[in-house]
Amino acid sequence: MRELAIAVLAAVMIAAPFMLGDYQTYLLTLTLIWAILALSMGLVLGFVGQINLGQAAFVAICAYTCAILRQRYGVDFWLAAPVALAAVVSIAALVGLLTLRLKGPFFILVMLAFAEITRLVIANWQDVTNGPLGLKGIMPPEPILGLSFDTKRSFYFLALVVLAVCLLALWRLIRSRTGRMLVAVREDELLSEFIGIPVMRNKVIGLCIGAFVAGLGGLLLGPFLTILAPSQFTLFASVDMIVMAVVGGVGTLVGPVLGAIFLVYVPEFLSFTSHYRPAMMGALLIIVTLVAPRGLLGLADVARGLLARGFGKPRRESGERGRAG
Amino acid sequence: MQADPPILTVERISKQFGGVRAVNDVSLEVRQGEILGLIGPNGAGKTTTFNLVSGRFSLTSGEVRLFGRRITGLRPDRIAGLGIARTFQGTRIFPKLSVTGNIETALLAGSRLGFWEDWLGLARARAVRKSIGGEVARILDFVGLSEHADSEAGSLAYAHQSLLGIGLALALKPKLLLLDEPFAGMNPRETAEAARMVRRIRETGVTVLLVEHDMAAVMGVCDRIVVLDQGQKIAEGTPAEIRANQRVIEAYLGTDDDA
């Protein structure tokens, strides 16, 4: 059943760009990139148990590092990308070591400051980043292994593969020992420590993995938009990721993806202007928290439960799939 | 006693909270294979002593040694790794995980499972996980929670949650087990059962140090008892000696300056 659903979904996703026009393919690619970003936030939110308002800074650092290496130093995308990822993970480790000791609002505030500092550095370091005007004309990744990415369709497939690999990798991760340790630390730090789990190390690892995935989204963002500017990486970018993860369902992997689809397409259909976006995000967050704290996935579970009532025993979830409250 | 070095040596430890000396110059030794009780009236510093030994609080002065090795100042997860496991007053478990999930988490924490081999699901990692599955069953059987294996831990009855807390500690394969009021909140029948389990734990080669309020249970289960009062050690001996000790009786009944 589950395998069938995944196979059907994969077939649809592969067929989609051949059925759709350029604009719809663009929109779908945008959704995929947002899904990767939401996934990165979902990991930090659901498995490290922290609200990270600095996630957009991780995206920006990776996107800019890659683009600058390519434009200024002529480095190939496929060489610049791992360097940028290494950079963002190192920065995340450093920031994490300093901030993850802080609890609750203090972590949130320090990460907010980190995000703002990053944005200001980008906006003011004109020689390297071209300041508020941003980097323009970012080219698609160079061809590799006989594949080129210079059409909308080929870039869509690149984003699709990155998202699929992220999902698979994180699915393995949350079932791995590390994933179980993250859940334990999220549930009860003190108890975790006394059953021998190095709490800080696990939290830093969780943040670094989140930064890595955010970085992957950032790598795609540059060539996708062809332009990178500090105005793209404000607080609202992180808030969007949070809303997507929460709307979809925190503590799951499918949730953030659903949230990204929802939040790219719903405003599109309702033709909201971008002016209302922050207000809409805020309202949505409040509604979801009040009405469906487990997000769209939670609602789906409820619906399935209603449908299945009387149809034999309800399906039990294994204990390892604890969800954050 | 001279032949076997003590498993745990607590040497003149003190803990100051602001102006209060919660633990004042306490020394004690836990001998290999014994069940040592730590008792005393409320506020005597029993739980603080536990927290100092297990690394939750830092010492103001003094030293704690495990098998002669200084463990003072180590982080709790390092102390746990060296062989000291503890339970918590009022029990502490992962309520949202299943009973199995709880024990599994502790076993995984102590396992030597590499990140990549586990992430990739290599053969060795699968073998480790299989043996962990067997150990979970063994521990649940030992603490008598086999039939609740799939229940959400938070939904268990209180006494069962306590047993799960002990199971969590046992999953660390400790050499020394610190039990913080294991019989609290239990009815006499449950207390008797839990006391039997403490003795069975000792039979598996684990040394036990327990803090307890329930005097009858302590007298029944412990080989030796250390009595604390107002942060200081006032007596040490067998249950019979402690029962006859005048200072202990005074501490428990209160002396005239308390009245």
Coordinates of C-alpha atoms in Angstrom, one line a residue:
Chain A
M1 CA 0.0 0.0 0.0
R2 CA 2.7 2.5 1.1
E3 CA 5.0 1.3 -1.7
L4 CA 2.2 1.7 -4.2
A5 CA 1.5 5.2 -3.1
I6 CA 5.2 6.1 -3.4
A7 CA 5.4 4.5 -6.8
V8 CA 2.4 6.4 -8.1
L9 CA 3.6 9.7 -6.6
A10 CA 7.1 9.2 -8.2
A11 CA 5.4 8.5 -11.6
V12 CA 3.3 11.6 -11.3
M13 CA 6.3 13.7 -10.3
I14 CA 8.3 12.4 -13.2
A15 CA 5.5 12.9 -15.8
A16 CA 4.5 16.3 -14.5
P17 CA 7.0 18.5 -16.3
F18 CA 6.1 16.8 -19.6
M19 CA 2.4 17.6 -19.1
L20 CA 2.8 21.1 -17.8
G21 CA 3.9 24.4 -19.3
D22 CA 7.0 26.4 -18.3
Y23 CA 5.3 28.4 -15.6
Q24 CA 3.8 25.4 -13.9
T25 CA 7.1 23.6 -14.1
Y26 CA 8.7 26.7 -12.5
L27 CA 6.1 26.7 -9.8
L28 CA 6.6 23.0 -9.1
T29 CA 10.4 23.5 -8.9
L30 CA 9.8 26.3 -6.5
T31 CA 7.7 23.9 -4.4
L32 CA 10.4 21.3 -4.4
I33 CA 13.0 23.8 -3.2
W34 CA 10.7 25.1 -0.5
A35 CA 10.0 21.5 0.5
I36 CA 13.8 20.9 1.0
L37 CA 14.0 24.1 3.1
A38 CA 10.8 23.2 5.1
L39 CA 12.3 19.7 5.6
S40 CA 15.5 21.2 7.1
M41 CA 13.4 23.3 9.4
G42 CA 11.2 20.3 10.2
L43 CA 14.2 18.4 11.3
V44 CA 15.4 21.1 13.7
L45 CA 11.9 21.8 14.9
G46 CA 10.8 18.2 15.3
F47 CA 13.9 16.3 16.2
V48 CA 16.1 18.9 17.9
G49 CA 13.0 20.5 19.4
Q50 CA 14.2 24.1 18.7
I51 CA 12.6 26.9 16.8
N52 CA 15.4 28.2 14.6
L53 CA 14.9 31.7 13.2
G54 CA 18.4 31.5 11.8
Q55 CA 17.7 28.8 9.3
A56 CA 17.4 31.3 6.4
A57 CA 21.0 32.4 7.3
F58 CA 22.2 28.9 6.7
V59 CA 20.4 28.9 3.3
A60 CA 22.0 32.3 2.5
I61 CA 25.5 31.3 3.5
C62 CA 25.5 28.2 1.3
A63 CA 23.8 29.9 -1.6
Y64 CA 26.1 32.9 -1.6
T65 CA 29.3 30.8 -1.0
C66 CA 28.5 28.6 -4.0
A67 CA 27.6 31.5 -6.2
I68 CA 30.6 33.6 -5.3
L69 CA 33.0 30.7 -5.8
R70 CA 31.5 30.2 -9.3
Q71 CA 31.2 33.9 -10.4
R72 CA 34.3 35.3 -8.9
Y73 CA 36.7 32.4 -9.0
G74 CA 35.3 30.4 -11.9
V75 CA 34.8 27.3 -9.8
D76 CA 32.6 24.6 -11.3
F77 CA 29.2 24.2 -9.5
W78 CA 29.9 20.6 -8.6
L79 CA 33.1 21.6 -6.8
A80 CA 31.7 24.8 -5.3
A81 CA 28.7 23.0 -3.9
P82 CA 30.5 20.7 -1.5
V83 CA 32.7 23.5 -0.4
A84 CA 29.7 25.7 0.4
L85 CA 28.0 22.8 2.2
A86 CA 31.1 22.2 4.3
A87 CA 31.2 25.9 5.1
V88 CA 27.6 26.1 6.2
V89 CA 27.9 22.9 8.3
S90 CA 31.0 24.3 10.0
I91 CA 29.3 27.5 10.8
A92 CA 26.3 25.7 12.1
A93 CA 28.5 23.6 14.4
L94 CA 30.2 26.7 15.7
V95 CA 26.9 28.6 16.2
G96 CA 25.3 25.5 17.7
L97 CA 28.0 25.0 20.3
L98 CA 27.5 28.6 21.4
T99 CA 23.7 28.7 21.3
L100 CA 22.3 25.3 22.0
R101 CA 23.1 25.6 25.7
L102 CA 20.6 28.4 25.8
K103 CA 17.0 27.4 26.5
G104 CA 13.7 28.4 25.0
P105 CA 13.5 32.1 24.1
F106 CA 17.2 32.7 24.5
F107 CA 18.1 30.3 21.7
I108 CA 15.4 31.8 19.5
L109 CA 16.6 35.3 20.1
V110 CA 20.3 34.6 19.6
M111 CA 19.5 32.7 16.3
L112 CA 17.4 35.7 15.2
A113 CA 20.4 37.9 15.9
F114 CA 22.6 35.5 14.0
A115 CA 20.3 35.6 11.0
E116 CA 20.2 39.4 11.0
I117 CA 24.0 39.7 11.4
T118 CA 24.4 37.3 8.4
R119 CA 22.0 39.3 6.4
L120 CA 23.7 42.6 7.3
V121 CA 27.1 41.2 6.4
I122 CA 25.8 40.1 3.0
A123 CA 24.2 43.5 2.5
N124 CA 27.3 45.5 3.4
W125 CA 30.2 43.4 2.2
Q126 CA 29.8 45.0 -1.3
D127 CA 33.2 43.9 -2.7
V128 CA 32.3 40.2 -2.4
T129 CA 28.5 40.0 -2.3
N130 CA 27.6 43.0 -4.4
G131 CA 25.6 44.3 -1.4
P132 CA 21.9 44.9 -1.5
L133 CA 21.8 44.7 -5.3
G134 CA 22.8 41.0 -5.0
L135 CA 24.4 38.6 -7.3
K136 CA 22.9 38.4 -10.7
G137 CA 23.0 36.1 -13.7
I138 CA 23.7 32.9 -11.7
M139 CA 24.0 30.2 -14.3
P140 CA 22.5 26.7 -14.0
P141 CA 24.9 24.0 -12.7
E142 CA 27.5 22.9 -15.3
P143 CA 26.7 19.6 -17.1
I144 CA 27.8 16.5 -15.2
L145 CA 27.7 12.8 -16.1
G146 CA 26.2 13.8 -19.5
L147 CA 23.3 15.6 -17.9
S148 CA 22.8 19.3 -18.4
F149 CA 20.5 21.5 -16.4
D150 CA 20.0 24.5 -18.6
T151 CA 16.2 24.0 -19.2
K152 CA 13.4 24.4 -16.7
R153 CA 12.6 20.8 -17.0
S154 CA 16.1 19.5 -16.4
F155 CA 16.5 21.8 -13.4
Y156 CA 13.1 20.5 -12.1
F157 CA 14.5 17.0 -12.2
L158 CA 17.6 18.1 -10.3
A159 CA 15.5 19.6 -7.5
L160 CA 13.3 16.4 -7.5
V161 CA 16.3 14.2 -7.1
V162 CA 17.7 16.3 -4.3
L163 CA 14.4 16.3 -2.4
A164 CA 14.0 12.5 -2.9
V165 CA 17.5 11.8 -1.7
C166 CA 17.0 14.1 1.3
L167 CA 13.8 12.3 2.2
L168 CA 15.4 8.9 1.9
A169 CA 18.5 10.0 3.8
L170 CA 16.5 11.6 6.6
W171 CA 14.1 8.7 6.8
R172 CA 17.1 6.5 7.4
L173 CA 18.4 9.0 9.9
I174 CA 15.4 9.2 12.1
R175 CA 15.4 5.4 12.4
S176 CA 19.1 5.3 13.0
R177 CA 20.8 5.4 16.5
T178 CA 21.4 9.1 16.0
G179 CA 17.7 9.7 15.2
R180 CA 16.7 7.9 18.3
M181 CA 19.1 9.8 20.4
L182 CA 17.7 13.1 19.0
V183 CA 14.2 12.0 19.9
A184 CA 15.3 11.1 23.4
V185 CA 17.0 14.5 23.9
R186 CA 14.0 16.3 22.6
E187 CA 11.7 14.4 24.9
D188 CA 13.8 14.8 28.1
E189 CA 17.3 16.2 28.2
L190 CA 18.0 15.4 31.8
L191 CA 17.0 11.8 31.5
S192 CA 18.9 11.5 28.2
E193 CA 22.0 12.7 29.9
F194 CA 21.7 10.1 32.7
I195 CA 21.2 7.2 30.3
G196 CA 24.5 8.1 28.7
I197 CA 23.6 10.4 25.8
P198 CA 25.9 13.3 25.2
V199 CA 23.1 15.9 24.9
M200 CA 25.0 18.8 23.5
R201 CA 26.8 16.8 20.9
N202 CA 23.5 15.4 19.7
K203 CA 21.8 18.8 19.5
V204 CA 24.8 20.2 17.5
I205 CA 24.7 17.2 15.2
G206 CA 20.9 17.8 14.7
L207 CA 21.4 21.4 13.9
C208 CA 24.3 20.6 11.5
I209 CA 22.2 18.1 9.6
G210 CA 19.4 20.7 9.4
A211 CA 21.9 23.3 8.1
F212 CA 23.2 20.8 5.6
V213 CA 19.7 20.2 4.2
A214 CA 19.0 24.0 4.3
G215 CA 22.3 24.4 2.4
L216 CA 21.2 22.0 -0.3
G217 CA 18.1 24.1 -0.8
G218 CA 20.3 27.2 -1.0
L219 CA 22.5 25.6 -3.6
L220 CA 19.4 25.2 -5.8
L221 CA 17.9 28.6 -5.0
G222 CA 20.7 30.6 -6.7
P223 CA 20.6 29.0 -10.2
F224 CA 16.8 28.7 -9.9
L225 CA 16.2 32.4 -9.3
T226 CA 19.3 33.4 -11.2
I227 CA 19.7 36.1 -8.5
L228 CA 20.6 36.2 -4.9
A229 CA 19.9 39.3 -2.7
P230 CA 20.0 39.8 1.0
S231 CA 16.3 40.8 0.9
Q232 CA 15.4 37.1 0.2
F233 CA 16.9 36.0 3.5
T234 CA 15.0 38.0 6.1
L235 CA 13.3 36.7 9.2
F236 CA 10.2 36.0 7.1
A237 CA 12.1 33.3 5.0
S238 CA 12.7 31.3 8.3
V239 CA 9.1 32.0 9.4
D240 CA 7.8 30.6 6.1
M241 CA 9.8 27.4 6.7
I242 CA 8.4 27.1 10.2
V243 CA 4.9 27.6 9.0
M244 CA 5.3 25.0 6.3
A245 CA 6.7 22.5 8.7
V246 CA 4.0 23.2 11.3
V247 CA 1.1 23.2 8.8
G248 CA 2.3 19.9 7.4
G249 CA 3.0 18.2 10.7
V250 CA 6.0 18.5 13.0
G251 CA 8.1 15.5 13.8
T252 CA 7.4 13.8 10.4
L253 CA 9.2 14.0 7.1
V254 CA 6.1 14.1 4.8
G255 CA 4.6 17.0 6.8
P256 CA 7.1 19.7 5.7
V257 CA 6.7 18.6 2.1
L258 CA 2.9 18.8 2.3
G259 CA 3.3 22.2 4.0
A260 CA 5.4 23.5 1.2
I261 CA 2.9 22.3 -1.4
F262 CA 0.1 24.0 0.5
L263 CA 1.9 27.2 1.0
V264 CA 3.2 27.6 -2.5
Y265 CA -0.1 26.7 -4.2
V266 CA -2.8 28.1 -1.9
P267 CA -1.6 31.7 -2.3
E268 CA -1.1 31.1 -6.0
F269 CA -4.7 30.0 -6.4
L270 CA -6.0 32.8 -4.2
S271 CA -3.8 35.3 -6.1
F272 CA -2.7 36.9 -2.8
T273 CA -0.3 39.7 -3.3
S274 CA 3.0 39.3 -1.6
H275 CA 2.1 42.2 0.8
Y276 CA -0.3 40.0 2.7
R277 CA 2.0 37.1 2.9
P278 CA 3.5 37.7 6.4
A279 CA 0.1 38.4 7.8
M280 CA -1.3 35.3 6.2
M281 CA 1.5 33.2 7.5
G282 CA 0.9 34.4 11.0
A283 CA -2.8 33.8 10.8
L284 CA -2.3 30.3 9.4
L285 CA 0.2 29.4 12.1
I286 CA -2.3 30.5 14.8
I287 CA -5.2 28.6 13.2
V288 CA -3.2 25.4 12.7
T289 CA -1.8 25.5 16.3
L290 CA -5.3 25.9 17.6
V291 CA -7.3 23.6 15.3
A292 CA -4.8 21.0 14.2
P293 CA -1.7 21.0 16.2
R294 CA -0.4 17.9 14.3
G295 CA -0.9 19.7 11.0
L296 CA -2.3 18.4 7.7
L297 CA -0.9 14.9 8.5
G298 CA -2.7 14.9 11.8
L299 CA -5.9 15.8 10.0
A300 CA -5.3 13.0 7.5
D301 CA -4.9 10.6 10.4
V302 CA -8.1 11.8 11.9
A303 CA -9.9 11.3 8.6
R304 CA -8.4 7.9 8.1
G305 CA -9.5 7.0 11.6
L306 CA -13.1 8.0 10.9
L307 CA -13.1 6.1 7.6
A308 CA -11.6 3.0 9.1
R309 CA -13.9 2.9 12.1
G310 CA -15.6 -0.4 12.2
F311 CA -13.2 -1.8 9.6
G312 CA -11.3 -4.1 12.0
K313 CA -8.6 -3.0 14.3
P314 CA -7.0 0.4 14.0
R315 CA -3.5 0.6 12.8
R316 CA -0.9 0.9 15.5
E317 CA 2.1 3.1 15.1
S318 CA 5.4 1.8 16.3
G319 CA 6.8 3.5 19.4
E320 CA 9.7 5.1 17.7
R321 CA 7.6 7.5 15.8
G322 CA 7.1 9.9 18.7
R323 CA 5.8 13.3 17.5
A324 CA 6.7 16.6 19.0
G325 CA 3.8 18.3 20.7
Chain B
M1 CA 36.6 -5.2 52.9
Q2 CA 40.4 -4.8 52.6
A3 CA 40.6 -7.5 49.9
D4 CA 38.0 -5.9 47.7
P5 CA 38.4 -2.2 47.0
P6 CA 35.1 -0.4 47.4
I7 CA 33.2 0.1 44.1
L8 CA 32.4 3.7 45.1
T9 CA 34.3 6.0 47.4
V10 CA 32.7 9.2 48.5
E11 CA 35.3 11.3 50.3
R12 CA 34.3 14.3 52.4
I13 CA 31.9 15.8 49.8
S14 CA 30.1 19.0 50.4
K15 CA 27.5 20.9 48.5
Q16 CA 26.6 24.5 49.2
F17 CA 23.5 26.1 47.7
G18 CA 23.8 29.8 48.4
G19 CA 24.0 29.9 52.2
V20 CA 22.8 26.4 52.8
R21 CA 25.1 23.4 53.1
A22 CA 22.9 20.7 51.7
V23 CA 25.6 18.1 52.1
N24 CA 28.4 18.7 54.6
D25 CA 31.6 16.7 54.7
V26 CA 30.0 13.3 54.0
S27 CA 32.1 10.3 53.4
L28 CA 30.9 6.8 52.6
E29 CA 32.0 3.7 50.8
V30 CA 29.9 1.3 48.7
R31 CA 31.3 -2.2 48.7
Q32 CA 31.2 -4.5 45.8
G33 CA 28.0 -6.5 45.7
E34 CA 26.1 -4.9 48.6
I35 CA 22.8 -3.1 48.9
L36 CA 23.6 0.1 50.8
G37 CA 20.7 2.2 52.0
L38 CA 20.9 5.9 52.4
I39 CA 18.3 7.2 54.8
G40 CA 17.5 10.3 56.7
P41 CA 14.6 12.7 57.5
N42 CA 13.4 15.2 54.9
G43 CA 16.1 17.6 53.8
A44 CA 18.9 15.4 55.1
G45 CA 20.8 15.6 51.8
K46 CA 20.1 12.1 50.5
T47 CA 19.0 13.1 47.0
T48 CA 21.7 15.8 46.8
T49 CA 24.3 13.1 47.6
F50 CA 22.9 11.1 44.7
N51 CA 23.0 14.1 42.4
L52 CA 26.6 14.7 43.4
V53 CA 27.6 11.1 42.8
S54 CA 25.8 10.9 39.4
G55 CA 27.2 14.2 38.2
R56 CA 24.0 16.2 38.2
F57 CA 25.4 18.8 40.5
S58 CA 29.1 19.9 40.8
L59 CA 30.8 19.4 44.2
T60 CA 31.7 22.3 46.4
S61 CA 34.4 20.2 47.9
G62 CA 35.4 16.6 48.2
E63 CA 35.9 13.8 45.8
V64 CA 34.0 10.8 44.3
R65 CA 35.8 7.8 43.0
L66 CA 34.5 4.8 41.1
F67 CA 36.9 1.8 41.4
G68 CA 39.5 4.2 42.6
R69 CA 39.1 6.4 39.6
R70 CA 38.2 10.0 40.2
I71 CA 34.9 10.8 38.6
T72 CA 34.4 14.2 40.2
G73 CA 33.5 16.9 37.6
L74 CA 32.6 14.5 34.8
R75 CA 29.4 15.0 32.8
P76 CA 26.5 12.8 33.7
D77 CA 26.6 10.9 30.4
R78 CA 30.3 10.1 31.0
I79 CA 29.6 8.9 34.5
A80 CA 26.7 6.7 33.1
G81 CA 29.2 5.4 30.5
L82 CA 31.6 4.4 33.3
G83 CA 29.0 2.2 35.0
I84 CA 26.8 4.3 37.3
A85 CA 23.1 4.3 36.4
R86 CA 20.4 6.0 38.4
T87 CA 16.7 6.4 38.7
F88 CA 14.9 9.5 39.7
Q89 CA 12.6 10.4 42.5
G90 CA 9.0 10.2 41.2
T91 CA 10.4 8.2 38.3
R92 CA 11.6 9.6 35.0
I93 CA 10.9 7.9 31.7
F94 CA 10.1 8.9 28.1
P95 CA 6.3 9.0 28.4
K96 CA 5.6 9.4 24.7
L97 CA 7.7 6.4 23.7
S98 CA 6.6 2.9 24.0
V99 CA 7.9 0.7 26.8
T100 CA 10.1 -1.1 24.3
G101 CA 11.1 2.2 22.8
N102 CA 12.3 3.4 26.2
I103 CA 14.5 0.5 26.9
E104 CA 15.7 0.4 23.2
T105 CA 16.8 4.1 23.5
A106 CA 18.9 3.3 26.6
L107 CA 20.5 0.3 24.9
L108 CA 21.1 2.1 21.7
A109 CA 22.8 4.9 23.7
G110 CA 25.2 2.5 25.2
S111 CA 25.8 0.5 22.0
R112 CA 28.9 0.9 19.9
L113 CA 26.9 1.5 16.7
G114 CA 28.7 3.7 14.2
F115 CA 26.7 6.4 12.5
W116 CA 27.4 5.4 8.9
E117 CA 27.0 1.6 9.3
D118 CA 23.7 2.2 11.1
W119 CA 22.5 4.9 8.6
L120 CA 23.4 2.6 5.7
G121 CA 21.9 -0.5 7.5
L122 CA 25.0 -2.6 7.1
A123 CA 25.1 -6.2 8.2
R124 CA 27.0 -5.5 11.5
A125 CA 24.5 -2.7 12.4
R126 CA 21.6 -5.1 11.8
A127 CA 23.2 -7.7 14.0
V128 CA 23.7 -5.2 16.8
R129 CA 20.1 -4.1 16.5
K130 CA 18.9 -7.7 16.6
S131 CA 20.9 -8.4 19.8
I132 CA 19.4 -5.2 21.2
G133 CA 15.9 -6.5 20.4
G134 CA 16.8 -9.6 22.5
E135 CA 18.1 -7.6 25.4
V136 CA 15.0 -5.5 25.4
A137 CA 12.9 -8.6 25.9
R138 CA 15.3 -9.9 28.6
I139 CA 15.1 -6.6 30.6
L140 CA 11.3 -6.3 30.2
D141 CA 11.0 -9.8 31.5
F142 CA 13.3 -9.1 34.4
V143 CA 11.3 -6.0 35.5
G144 CA 8.0 -7.8 34.7
L145 CA 6.8 -5.5 32.0
S146 CA 6.8 -8.0 29.1
E147 CA 3.0 -7.8 28.6
H148 CA 3.2 -4.0 28.4
A149 CA 6.0 -3.9 25.8
D150 CA 4.0 -2.1 23.2
S151 CA 2.1 0.3 25.6
E152 CA 2.9 4.0 25.6
A153 CA 5.1 4.4 28.7
G154 CA 3.1 7.4 29.9
S155 CA -0.1 5.3 30.1
L156 CA 1.3 2.8 32.5
A157 CA 0.3 2.6 36.1
Y158 CA 2.6 4.5 38.5
A159 CA 4.2 1.4 39.9
H160 CA 4.9 0.1 36.4
Q161 CA 6.4 3.3 35.4
S162 CA 8.8 3.0 38.4
L163 CA 9.7 -0.5 37.2
L164 CA 10.3 0.9 33.7
G165 CA 12.6 3.5 35.2
I166 CA 14.6 0.7 36.8
G167 CA 14.6 -1.1 33.5
L168 CA 16.0 2.0 31.8
A169 CA 18.8 2.1 34.4
L170 CA 19.5 -1.6 34.0
A171 CA 19.8 -1.2 30.2
L172 CA 23.0 0.8 30.8
K173 CA 24.5 -2.5 32.2
P174 CA 25.7 -0.6 35.3
K175 CA 28.1 -1.8 37.9
L176 CA 26.5 0.5 40.4
L177 CA 22.8 1.3 40.5
L178 CA 21.5 4.3 42.3
L179 CA 17.8 4.0 43.2
D180 CA 16.2 7.2 44.3
E181 CA 13.1 6.3 46.4
P182 CA 12.2 3.2 44.4
F183 CA 9.3 2.3 46.7
A184 CA 7.7 5.8 46.8
G185 CA 4.0 5.7 45.9
M186 CA 3.8 1.9 46.0
N187 CA 1.4 -0.1 48.1
P188 CA 2.8 -2.7 50.5
R189 CA 2.4 -5.5 48.0
E190 CA 4.1 -3.6 45.2
T191 CA 6.9 -2.5 47.7
A192 CA 7.5 -6.2 48.6
E193 CA 7.7 -7.1 44.9
A194 CA 10.1 -4.2 44.1
A195 CA 12.2 -5.1 47.1
R196 CA 12.5 -8.6 45.8
M197 CA 13.6 -7.2 42.5
V198 CA 16.3 -5.1 44.1
R199 CA 17.7 -8.3 45.6
R200 CA 17.5 -10.0 42.2
I201 CA 19.4 -7.1 40.7
R202 CA 22.1 -7.6 43.2
E203 CA 22.3 -11.3 42.4
T204 CA 23.1 -10.4 38.8
G205 CA 26.3 -8.7 40.1
V206 CA 25.1 -5.1 40.3
T207 CA 25.9 -3.2 43.5
V208 CA 23.0 -1.1 44.7
L209 CA 22.9 2.2 46.6
L210 CA 19.4 3.3 47.4
V211 CA 17.7 6.3 49.0
E212 CA 14.5 5.5 50.7
H213 CA 11.9 6.9 53.0
D214 CA 10.0 3.7 53.7
M215 CA 11.9 2.5 56.8
A216 CA 10.4 -1.0 56.8
A217 CA 11.4 -1.6 53.3
V218 CA 15.0 -0.3 53.8
M219 CA 15.5 -2.4 56.9
G220 CA 14.3 -5.5 55.0
V221 CA 16.3 -5.0 51.8
C222 CA 19.7 -3.4 52.8
D223 CA 22.9 -5.0 54.0
R224 CA 24.1 -1.8 55.4
I225 CA 22.7 1.6 56.1
V226 CA 24.1 5.1 56.2
V227 CA 22.0 7.7 58.0
L228 CA 22.2 11.4 57.0
D229 CA 20.7 14.3 59.0
Q230 CA 21.0 17.9 58.1
G231 CA 23.6 17.2 55.5
Q232 CA 25.8 15.2 57.7
K233 CA 26.4 11.5 58.3
I234 CA 25.3 10.6 61.8
A235 CA 25.4 6.8 61.7
E236 CA 26.5 3.8 59.6
G237 CA 25.9 0.1 60.2
T238 CA 23.7 -2.9 59.7
P239 CA 19.9 -2.5 59.9
A240 CA 20.0 -3.9 63.5
E241 CA 22.6 -1.4 64.6
I242 CA 20.8 1.5 63.0
R243 CA 17.6 0.5 64.6
A244 CA 19.3 0.7 68.0
N245 CA 21.2 3.9 67.4
Q246 CA 20.2 6.7 69.7
R247 CA 21.2 9.5 67.3
V248 CA 19.1 8.0 64.5
I249 CA 16.1 7.7 66.7
E250 CA 16.5 11.3 67.8
A251 CA 16.9 12.5 64.2
Y252 CA 13.8 10.8 63.1
L253 CA 11.6 11.6 66.1
G254 CA 13.0 15.1 66.5
T255 CA 14.9 16.5 69.5
D256 CA 13.7 19.2 71.8
D257 CA 15.1 22.1 69.7
D258 CA 12.8 21.0 66.9
A259 CA 9.7 21.1 69.0

